[in-house]
Coordinates of C-alpha atoms in Angstrom, one line a residue:
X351 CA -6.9 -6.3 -11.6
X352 CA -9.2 -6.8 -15.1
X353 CA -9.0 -3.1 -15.2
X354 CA -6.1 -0.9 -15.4
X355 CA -7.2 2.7 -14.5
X356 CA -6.3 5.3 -17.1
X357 CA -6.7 9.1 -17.3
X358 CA -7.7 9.6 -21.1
X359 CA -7.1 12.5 -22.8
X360 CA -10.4 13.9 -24.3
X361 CA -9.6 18.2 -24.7
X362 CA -10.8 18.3 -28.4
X363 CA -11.3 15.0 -28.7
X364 CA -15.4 13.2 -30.1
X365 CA -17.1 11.6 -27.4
X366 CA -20.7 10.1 -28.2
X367 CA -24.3 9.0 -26.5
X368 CA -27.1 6.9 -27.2
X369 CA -29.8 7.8 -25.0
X370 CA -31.9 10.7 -23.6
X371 CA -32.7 9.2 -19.8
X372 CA -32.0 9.3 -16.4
X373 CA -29.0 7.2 -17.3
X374 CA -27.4 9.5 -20.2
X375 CA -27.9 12.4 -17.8
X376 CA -25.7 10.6 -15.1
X377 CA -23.0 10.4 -17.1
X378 CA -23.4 13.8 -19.5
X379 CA -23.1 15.7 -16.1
X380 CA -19.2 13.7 -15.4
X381 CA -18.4 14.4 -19.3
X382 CA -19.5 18.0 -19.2
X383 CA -16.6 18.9 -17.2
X384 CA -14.3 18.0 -19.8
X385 CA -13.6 20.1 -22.9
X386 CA -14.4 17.2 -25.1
X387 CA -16.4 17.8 -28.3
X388 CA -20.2 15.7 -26.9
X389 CA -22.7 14.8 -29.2
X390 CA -25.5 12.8 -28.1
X391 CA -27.9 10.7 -30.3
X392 CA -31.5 9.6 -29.5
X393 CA -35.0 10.3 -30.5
X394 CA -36.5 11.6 -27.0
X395 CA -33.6 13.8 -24.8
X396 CA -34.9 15.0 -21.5
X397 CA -35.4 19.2 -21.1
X398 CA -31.5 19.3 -19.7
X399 CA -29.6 18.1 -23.5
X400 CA -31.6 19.9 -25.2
X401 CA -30.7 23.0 -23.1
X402 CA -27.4 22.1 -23.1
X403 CA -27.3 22.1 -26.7
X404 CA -28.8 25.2 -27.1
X405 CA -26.2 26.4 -24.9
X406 CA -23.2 25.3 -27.1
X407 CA -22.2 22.7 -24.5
X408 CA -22.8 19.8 -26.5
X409 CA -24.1 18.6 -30.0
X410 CA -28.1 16.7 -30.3
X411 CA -28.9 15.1 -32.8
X412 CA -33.0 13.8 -32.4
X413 CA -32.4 10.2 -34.1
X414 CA -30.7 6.7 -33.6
X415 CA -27.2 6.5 -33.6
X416 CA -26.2 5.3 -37.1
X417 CA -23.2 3.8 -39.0
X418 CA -20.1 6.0 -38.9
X419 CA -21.5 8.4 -36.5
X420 CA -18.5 7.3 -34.1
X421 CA -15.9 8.0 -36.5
X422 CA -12.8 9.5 -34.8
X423 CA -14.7 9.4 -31.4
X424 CA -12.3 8.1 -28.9
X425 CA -15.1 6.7 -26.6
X426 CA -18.7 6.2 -26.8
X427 CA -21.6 5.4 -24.1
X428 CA -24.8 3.1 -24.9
X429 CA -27.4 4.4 -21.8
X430 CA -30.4 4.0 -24.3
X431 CA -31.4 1.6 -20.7
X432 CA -32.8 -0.7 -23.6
X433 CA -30.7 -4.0 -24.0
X434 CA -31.2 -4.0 -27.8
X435 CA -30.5 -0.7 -28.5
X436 CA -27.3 -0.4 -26.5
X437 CA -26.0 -3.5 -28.0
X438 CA -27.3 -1.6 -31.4
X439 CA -24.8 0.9 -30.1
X440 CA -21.9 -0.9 -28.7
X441 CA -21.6 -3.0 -32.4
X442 CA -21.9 0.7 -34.3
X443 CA -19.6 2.2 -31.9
X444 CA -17.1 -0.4 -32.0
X445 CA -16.8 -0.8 -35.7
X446 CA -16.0 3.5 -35.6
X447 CA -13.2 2.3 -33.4
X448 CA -14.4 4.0 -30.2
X449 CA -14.2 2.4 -26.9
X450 CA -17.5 1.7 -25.7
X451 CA -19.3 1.5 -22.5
X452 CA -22.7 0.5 -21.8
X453 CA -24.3 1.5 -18.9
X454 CA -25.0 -0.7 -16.2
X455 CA -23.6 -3.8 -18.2
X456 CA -19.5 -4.3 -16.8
X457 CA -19.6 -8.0 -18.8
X458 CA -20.2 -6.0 -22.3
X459 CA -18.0 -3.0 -21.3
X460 CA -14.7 -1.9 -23.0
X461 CA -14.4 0.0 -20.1
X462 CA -16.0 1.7 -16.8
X463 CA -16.1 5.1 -15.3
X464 CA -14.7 5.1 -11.8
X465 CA -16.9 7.2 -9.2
X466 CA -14.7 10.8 -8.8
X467 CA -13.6 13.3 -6.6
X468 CA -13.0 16.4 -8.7
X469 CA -10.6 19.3 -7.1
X470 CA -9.8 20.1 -11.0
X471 CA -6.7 19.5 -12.0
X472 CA -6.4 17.1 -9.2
X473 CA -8.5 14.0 -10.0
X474 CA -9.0 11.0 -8.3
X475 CA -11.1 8.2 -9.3
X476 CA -12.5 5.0 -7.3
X477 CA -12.9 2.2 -9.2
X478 CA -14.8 -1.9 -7.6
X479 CA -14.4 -3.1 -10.9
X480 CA -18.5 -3.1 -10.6
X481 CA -17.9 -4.8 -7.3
X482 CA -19.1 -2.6 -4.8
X483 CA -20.6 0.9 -6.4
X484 CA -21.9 1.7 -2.6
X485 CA -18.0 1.1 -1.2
X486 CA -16.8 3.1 -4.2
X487 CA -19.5 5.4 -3.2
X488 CA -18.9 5.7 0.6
X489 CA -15.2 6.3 -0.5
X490 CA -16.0 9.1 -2.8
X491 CA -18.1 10.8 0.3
X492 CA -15.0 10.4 3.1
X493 CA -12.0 11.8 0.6
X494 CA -14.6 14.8 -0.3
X495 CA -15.1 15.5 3.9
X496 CA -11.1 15.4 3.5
X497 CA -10.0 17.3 1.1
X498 CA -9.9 20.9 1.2
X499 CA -11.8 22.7 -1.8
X500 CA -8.9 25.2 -2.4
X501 CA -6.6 22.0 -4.0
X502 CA -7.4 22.7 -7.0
X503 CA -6.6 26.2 -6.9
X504 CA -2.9 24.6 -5.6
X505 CA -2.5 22.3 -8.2
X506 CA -3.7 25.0 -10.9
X507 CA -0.9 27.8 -9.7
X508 CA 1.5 25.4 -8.6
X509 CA 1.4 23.9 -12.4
X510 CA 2.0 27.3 -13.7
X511 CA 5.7 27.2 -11.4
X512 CA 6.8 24.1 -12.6
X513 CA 9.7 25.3 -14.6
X514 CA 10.9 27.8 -12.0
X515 CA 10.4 24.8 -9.6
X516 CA 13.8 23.6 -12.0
X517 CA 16.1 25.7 -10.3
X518 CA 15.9 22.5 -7.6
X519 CA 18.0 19.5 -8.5
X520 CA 15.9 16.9 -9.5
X521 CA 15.1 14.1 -6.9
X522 CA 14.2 14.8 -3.8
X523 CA 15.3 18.7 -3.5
X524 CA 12.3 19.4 -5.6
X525 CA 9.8 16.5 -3.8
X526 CA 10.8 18.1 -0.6
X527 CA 9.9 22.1 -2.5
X528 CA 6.4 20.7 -3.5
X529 CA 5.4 19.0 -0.4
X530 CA 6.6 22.1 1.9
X531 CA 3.8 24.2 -1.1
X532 CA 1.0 21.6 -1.0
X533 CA 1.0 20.9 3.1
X534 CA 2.2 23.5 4.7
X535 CA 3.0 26.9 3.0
X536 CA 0.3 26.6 0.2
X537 CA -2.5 25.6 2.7
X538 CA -2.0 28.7 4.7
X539 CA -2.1 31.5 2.2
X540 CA -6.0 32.9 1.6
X541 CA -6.4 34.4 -1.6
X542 CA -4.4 33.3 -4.8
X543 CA -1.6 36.3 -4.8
X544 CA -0.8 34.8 -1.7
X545 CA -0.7 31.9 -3.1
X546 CA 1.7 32.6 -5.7
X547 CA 3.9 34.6 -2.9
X548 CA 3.9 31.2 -1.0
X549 CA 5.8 29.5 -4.1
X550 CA 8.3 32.4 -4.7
X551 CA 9.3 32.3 -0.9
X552 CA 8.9 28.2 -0.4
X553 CA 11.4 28.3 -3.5
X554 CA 14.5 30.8 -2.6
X555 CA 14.0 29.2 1.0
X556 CA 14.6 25.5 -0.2
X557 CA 17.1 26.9 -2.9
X558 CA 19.5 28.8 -0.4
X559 CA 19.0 25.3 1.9
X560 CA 22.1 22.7 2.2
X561 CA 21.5 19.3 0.4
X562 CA 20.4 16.6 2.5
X563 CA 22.9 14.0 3.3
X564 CA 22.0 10.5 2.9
X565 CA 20.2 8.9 5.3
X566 CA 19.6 5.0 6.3
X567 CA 16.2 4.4 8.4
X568 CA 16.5 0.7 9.6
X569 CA 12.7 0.4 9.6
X570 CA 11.0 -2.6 11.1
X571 CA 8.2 -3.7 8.7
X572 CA 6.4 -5.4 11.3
X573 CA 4.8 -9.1 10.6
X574 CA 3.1 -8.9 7.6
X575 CA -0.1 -6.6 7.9
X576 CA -0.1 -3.3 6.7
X577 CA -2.2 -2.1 9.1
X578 CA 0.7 -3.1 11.7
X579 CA 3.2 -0.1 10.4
X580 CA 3.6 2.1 12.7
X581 CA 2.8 5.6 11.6
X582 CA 6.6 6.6 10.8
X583 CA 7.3 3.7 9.5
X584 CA 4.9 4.0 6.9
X585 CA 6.1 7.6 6.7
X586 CA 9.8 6.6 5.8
X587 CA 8.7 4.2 3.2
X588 CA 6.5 6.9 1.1
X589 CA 9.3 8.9 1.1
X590 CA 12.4 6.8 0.7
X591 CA 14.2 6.8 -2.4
X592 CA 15.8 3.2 -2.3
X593 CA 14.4 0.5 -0.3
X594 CA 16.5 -2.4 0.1
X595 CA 14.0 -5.2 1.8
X596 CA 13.8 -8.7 3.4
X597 CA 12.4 -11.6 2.0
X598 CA 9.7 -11.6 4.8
X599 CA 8.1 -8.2 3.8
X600 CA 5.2 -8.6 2.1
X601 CA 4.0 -6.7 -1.2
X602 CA 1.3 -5.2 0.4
X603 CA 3.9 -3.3 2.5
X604 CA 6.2 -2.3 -0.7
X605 CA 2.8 -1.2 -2.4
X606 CA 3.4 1.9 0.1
X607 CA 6.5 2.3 -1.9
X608 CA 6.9 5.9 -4.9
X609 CA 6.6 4.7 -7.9
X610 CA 10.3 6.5 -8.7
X611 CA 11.9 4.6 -5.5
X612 CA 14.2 2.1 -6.3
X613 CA 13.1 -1.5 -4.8
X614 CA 15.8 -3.9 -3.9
X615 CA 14.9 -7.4 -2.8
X616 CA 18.2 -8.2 -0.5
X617 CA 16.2 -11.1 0.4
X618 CA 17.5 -13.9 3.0
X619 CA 16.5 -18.0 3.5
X620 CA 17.3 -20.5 5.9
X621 CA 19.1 -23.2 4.4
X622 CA 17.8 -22.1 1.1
X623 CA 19.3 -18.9 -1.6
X624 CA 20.3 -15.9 0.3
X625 CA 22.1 -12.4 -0.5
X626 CA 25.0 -12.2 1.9
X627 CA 25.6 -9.8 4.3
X628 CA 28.5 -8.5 2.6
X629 CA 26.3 -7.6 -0.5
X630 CA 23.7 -6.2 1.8
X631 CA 26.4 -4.0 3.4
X632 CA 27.9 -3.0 0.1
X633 CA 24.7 -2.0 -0.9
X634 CA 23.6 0.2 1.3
X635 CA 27.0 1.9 1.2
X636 CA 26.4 2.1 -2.6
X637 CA 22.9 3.9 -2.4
X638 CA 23.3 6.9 0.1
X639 CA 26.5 8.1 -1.9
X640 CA 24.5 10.8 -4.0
X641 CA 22.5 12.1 -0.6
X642 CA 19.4 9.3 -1.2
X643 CA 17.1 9.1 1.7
X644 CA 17.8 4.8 2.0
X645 CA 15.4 2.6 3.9
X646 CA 16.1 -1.3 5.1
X647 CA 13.1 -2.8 5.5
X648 CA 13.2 -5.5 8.1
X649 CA 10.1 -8.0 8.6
X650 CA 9.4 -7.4 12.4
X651 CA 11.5 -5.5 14.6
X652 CA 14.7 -5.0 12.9
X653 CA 16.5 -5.2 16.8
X654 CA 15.2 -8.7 17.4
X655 CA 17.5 -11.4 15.2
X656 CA 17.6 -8.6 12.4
X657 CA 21.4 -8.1 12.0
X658 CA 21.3 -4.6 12.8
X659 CA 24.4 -4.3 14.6
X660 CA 26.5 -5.4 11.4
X661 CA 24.6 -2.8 9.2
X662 CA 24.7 0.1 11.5
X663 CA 28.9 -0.5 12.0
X664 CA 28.9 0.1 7.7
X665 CA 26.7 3.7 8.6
X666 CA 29.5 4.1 10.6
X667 CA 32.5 3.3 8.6
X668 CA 30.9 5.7 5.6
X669 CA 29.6 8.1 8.2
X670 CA 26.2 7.8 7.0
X671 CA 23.3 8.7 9.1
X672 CA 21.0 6.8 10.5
X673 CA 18.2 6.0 12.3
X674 CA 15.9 3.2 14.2
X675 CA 12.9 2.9 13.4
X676 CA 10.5 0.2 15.3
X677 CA 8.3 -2.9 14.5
X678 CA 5.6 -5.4 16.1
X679 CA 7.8 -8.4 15.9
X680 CA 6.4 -11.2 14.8
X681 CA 6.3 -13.0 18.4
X682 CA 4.2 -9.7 19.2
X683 CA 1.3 -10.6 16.3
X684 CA 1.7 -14.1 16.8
X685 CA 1.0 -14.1 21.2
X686 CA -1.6 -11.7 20.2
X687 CA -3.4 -14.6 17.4
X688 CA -3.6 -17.2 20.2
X689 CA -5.6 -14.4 22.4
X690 CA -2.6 -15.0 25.4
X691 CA -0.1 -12.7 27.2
X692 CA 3.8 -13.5 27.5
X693 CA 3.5 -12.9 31.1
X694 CA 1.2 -13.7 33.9
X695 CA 1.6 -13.2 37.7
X696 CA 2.1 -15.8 39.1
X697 CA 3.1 -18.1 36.0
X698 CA 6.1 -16.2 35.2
X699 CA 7.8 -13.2 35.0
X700 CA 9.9 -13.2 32.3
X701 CA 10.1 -14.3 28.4
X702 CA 12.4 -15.4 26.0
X703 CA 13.4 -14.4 22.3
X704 CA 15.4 -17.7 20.9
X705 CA 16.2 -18.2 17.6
X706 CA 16.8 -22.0 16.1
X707 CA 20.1 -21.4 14.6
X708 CA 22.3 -18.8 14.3
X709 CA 25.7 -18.8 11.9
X710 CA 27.2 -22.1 13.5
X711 CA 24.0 -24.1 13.1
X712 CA 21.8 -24.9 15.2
X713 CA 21.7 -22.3 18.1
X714 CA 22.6 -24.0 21.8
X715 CA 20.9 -22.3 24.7
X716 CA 20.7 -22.3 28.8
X717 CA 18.4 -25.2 28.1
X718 CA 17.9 -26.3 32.1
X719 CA 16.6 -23.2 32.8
X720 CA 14.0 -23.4 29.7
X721 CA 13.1 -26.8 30.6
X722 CA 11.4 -25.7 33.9
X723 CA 8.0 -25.4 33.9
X724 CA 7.0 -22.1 34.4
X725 CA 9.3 -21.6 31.4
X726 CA 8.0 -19.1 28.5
X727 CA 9.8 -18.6 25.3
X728 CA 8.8 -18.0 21.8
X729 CA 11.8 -19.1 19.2
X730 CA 12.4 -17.6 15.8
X731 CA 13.7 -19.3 12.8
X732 CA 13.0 -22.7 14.7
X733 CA 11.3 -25.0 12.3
X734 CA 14.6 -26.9 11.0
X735 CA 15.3 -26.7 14.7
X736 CA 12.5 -28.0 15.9
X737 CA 14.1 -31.4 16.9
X738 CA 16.7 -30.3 17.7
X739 CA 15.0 -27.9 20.4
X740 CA 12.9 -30.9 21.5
X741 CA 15.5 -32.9 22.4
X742 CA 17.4 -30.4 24.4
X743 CA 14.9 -29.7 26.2
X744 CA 13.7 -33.7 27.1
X745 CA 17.2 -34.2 28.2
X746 CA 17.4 -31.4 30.5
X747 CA 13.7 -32.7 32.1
X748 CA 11.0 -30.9 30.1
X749 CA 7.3 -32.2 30.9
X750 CA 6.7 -34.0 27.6
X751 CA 2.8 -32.7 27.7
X752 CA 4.1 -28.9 28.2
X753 CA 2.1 -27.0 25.3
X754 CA 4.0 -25.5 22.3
X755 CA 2.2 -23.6 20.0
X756 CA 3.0 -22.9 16.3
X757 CA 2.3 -19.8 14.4
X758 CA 2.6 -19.5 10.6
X759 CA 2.3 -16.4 9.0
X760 CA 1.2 -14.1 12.0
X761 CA -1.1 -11.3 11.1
X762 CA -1.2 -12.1 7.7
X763 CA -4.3 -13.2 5.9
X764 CA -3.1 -16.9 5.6
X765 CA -2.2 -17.6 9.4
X766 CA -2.6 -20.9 11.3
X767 CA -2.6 -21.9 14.7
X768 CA -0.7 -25.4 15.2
X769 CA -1.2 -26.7 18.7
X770 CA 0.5 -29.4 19.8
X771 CA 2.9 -30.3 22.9
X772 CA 6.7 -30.3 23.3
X773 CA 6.4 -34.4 22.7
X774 CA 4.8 -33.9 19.0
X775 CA 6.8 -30.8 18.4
X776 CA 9.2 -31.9 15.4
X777 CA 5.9 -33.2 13.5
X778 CA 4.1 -30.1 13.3
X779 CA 6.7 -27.9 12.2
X780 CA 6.7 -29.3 8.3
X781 CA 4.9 -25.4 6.8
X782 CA 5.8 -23.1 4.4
X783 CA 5.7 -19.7 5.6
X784 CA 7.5 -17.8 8.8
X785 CA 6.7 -19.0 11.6
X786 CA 7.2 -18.6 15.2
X787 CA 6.8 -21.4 18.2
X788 CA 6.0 -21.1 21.6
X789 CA 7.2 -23.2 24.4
X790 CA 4.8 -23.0 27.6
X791 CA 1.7 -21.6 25.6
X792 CA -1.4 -22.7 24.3
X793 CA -4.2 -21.0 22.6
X794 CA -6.5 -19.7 24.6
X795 CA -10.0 -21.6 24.3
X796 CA -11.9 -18.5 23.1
X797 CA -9.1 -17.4 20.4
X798 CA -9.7 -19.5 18.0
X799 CA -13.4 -18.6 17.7
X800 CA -12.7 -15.2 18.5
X801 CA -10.7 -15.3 15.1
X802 CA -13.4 -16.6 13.3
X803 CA -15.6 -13.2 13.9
X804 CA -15.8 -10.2 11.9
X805 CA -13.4 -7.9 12.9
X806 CA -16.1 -5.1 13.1
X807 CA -18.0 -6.7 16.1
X808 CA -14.8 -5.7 18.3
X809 CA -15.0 -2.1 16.9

């Protein structure tokens, strides 16, 4: 991010234009909606500033900008469209101490104005960093189709009840007040007295309600794509107060997160550093004892190798509540990547979830029965395993040629496809990232290129 999006304060505040075009127009219609103090400097102004300055909405002066003509401004545009005179501009400008933008030129910039969707108070801007104007653009079109015209008039009248709104215990007492208001009693009322009725029965309602007790949503964070999440788990996550995660979730995921929410990285590694169970128990005991709404985030499905059992019996022993939510485990995305199905009439009816090594070492497993040849199974945590897997399954009579896939990273950006066969098994395991292996499948021939296409030619 080379730009870090701001909301500036400008009520009262100097804000300054060279130029009289198409291009100062563009941007005098954005700052008009402010109540900063405008003045705008050039010797030929199109009809519309000089009727806005006859109408007290801004200041013209009919020159070039000069030396100390930016004093106290706190930013300044150069849209003179001439590259001279807005680098004229910019070096005036910027020796006044304004922050200077020049239109159409990000390199020179100080700083950009992000295409906006304006439900005053509420504000939100799209920024490409000069990227993509027509995505920022497209954007900008879909959240106005979206949003209803009467937010403002929320926002502006809800403002007004913050203080009342106090009566709430802070946390989420008062985050579940306001989001009754803004999506369901708010929404509903026509005319602003109805409006402000809404507030003063959404308040005594929530106000004579019980405190929520704590709650722990074991929430499967699927393999890595955030597009994956199913709807509540995406749900639980905006509106969790602590989320304690896995190692395997990926930021994108926690990017869903409240700013306010409490992130706790309770993360876990094979053979490598881990928090132990015991801490992981402690601490979810330790989070839901003032009523907070607590979500572990598992990578995948949090019933398949997750632990779950062990962290549900410490819901019990507190008598916290809980819940299950589900995931696409990572097996799931991974069968999916290689464009095959577990199952396949007459192949085999059945599949199995293994995992490499459980708290003993190595895991054993009814290994005659997954050395037959109609035999599918996709093992988790299995790369230090991989060896050991191979040779179990040699001595029990594997075909030495049966295929075995490997799958790092599933779903994420950075996946590969390893195919090999149970015979070079323990020399393609040596990766970095999760990864998931497959006895008795191969890509299918078309998935790879399949892979290759953008993803809008399936849509």
């Amino acid at each position: 991010m080379d730009h870090f999006p701001i909301f500036v304060a400008l009520a009262g505040r100097r804000v300054i234009l060279s130029g009289g075009g198409d291009a100062a127009l563009a941007k005098l219609r954005l700052l008009l909606k402010t109540t900063a103090h405008i003045t705008v400097f050039g010797p030929n102004a199109a009809p519309e500033i000089k009727q806005w300055h006859a109408s007290g909405k801004l200041t013209y002066i009919p020159r070039q900008i000069e030396p100390g003509d930016a004093m106290c401004a706190v930013l300044a545009y150069a849209a003179d469209e001439d590259d001279a005179l807005d680098a004229r501009t910019s070096q005036i400008a910027r020796a006044d101490g304004a922050m200077v933008n020049i239109v159409d030129n990000l390199g020179d910039s100080q700083f950009i104005t992000p295409a906006i969707v304006d439900r005053d108070p509420v504000t939100i801007a799209i920024g490409t960093e000069g990227a993509a104007p027509v995505l920022a653009r497209a954007i900008k079109a879909d959240l106005e189709e979206r949003l209803p015209q009467k937010l403002g008039t929320l926002a502006r009248i809800g403002k007004s009840f913050r203080k009342a709104a106090d009566a709430l215990p802070m946390g989420r007492a008062r985050r579940d007040f306001w989001r009754d208001y803004y999506f369901n009693s708010g929404p509903k009322a026509d005319s602003n007295a109805d409006i402000q009725s809404a507030l003063d029965t959404t308040l005594a309602k929530h106000i004579a309600q019980k405190p929520r007790d704590a709650h722990v949503a074991f929430v499967g964070a699927g393999p890595g794509d955030p597009e994956l999440l199913t709807l509540k788990a995406r749900k639980a996550i905006v509106e969790a107060d602590v989320i304690i995660h896995d190692r395997l979730v990926t930021g994108e995921i926690l990017e869903l997160a409240r700013r306010e929410a409490l992130i706790v990285d309770a993360g876990k590694e094979g053979f490598g550093p881990s928090m132990s169970q015991t801490r992981i128990n402690a601490l979810i005991a330790e989070h839901t004892q003032n009523g907070a709404q607590v979500v572990r985030l598992k990578s995948g499905d949090p019933t398949i190798f997750g632990r779950l059992d062990e962290e549900i019996e410490t819901c019990a022993a507190h008598n916290i509540a809980y819940s299950i939510i589900p995931g696409i485990t990572a097996a799931s995305a991974a069968v999916a990547s290689i464009g095959q199905s577990f199952t396949r009439r007459g192949r085999n009816g059945s599949v199995r979830f293994l995992t490499g090594h459980d708290m003993k070492g190595f895991a054993d497993h009814d290994w005659a029965s997954l050395a037959k040849p109609d035999a599918v199974a996709a093992i988790y945590m299995g790369k230090k395993a991989a060896r050991f897997v191979q040779g179990r399954l040699l001595m029990h009579g594997a075909d030495r040629l049966t295929p075995v896939t490997l799958i790092e990273n599933a779903s994420r950006p950075d996946q590969r496809i390893i195919p090999a066969t149970l015979e070079t098994l323990a020399d393609v395991t040596a990766v970095t990232g999760p990864a998931v292996i497959f006895i008795g499948l191969a890509p299918r021939d078309a998935a790879n290129s399949l892979a290759d296409l953008p993803q809008e030619e399936f849509a």
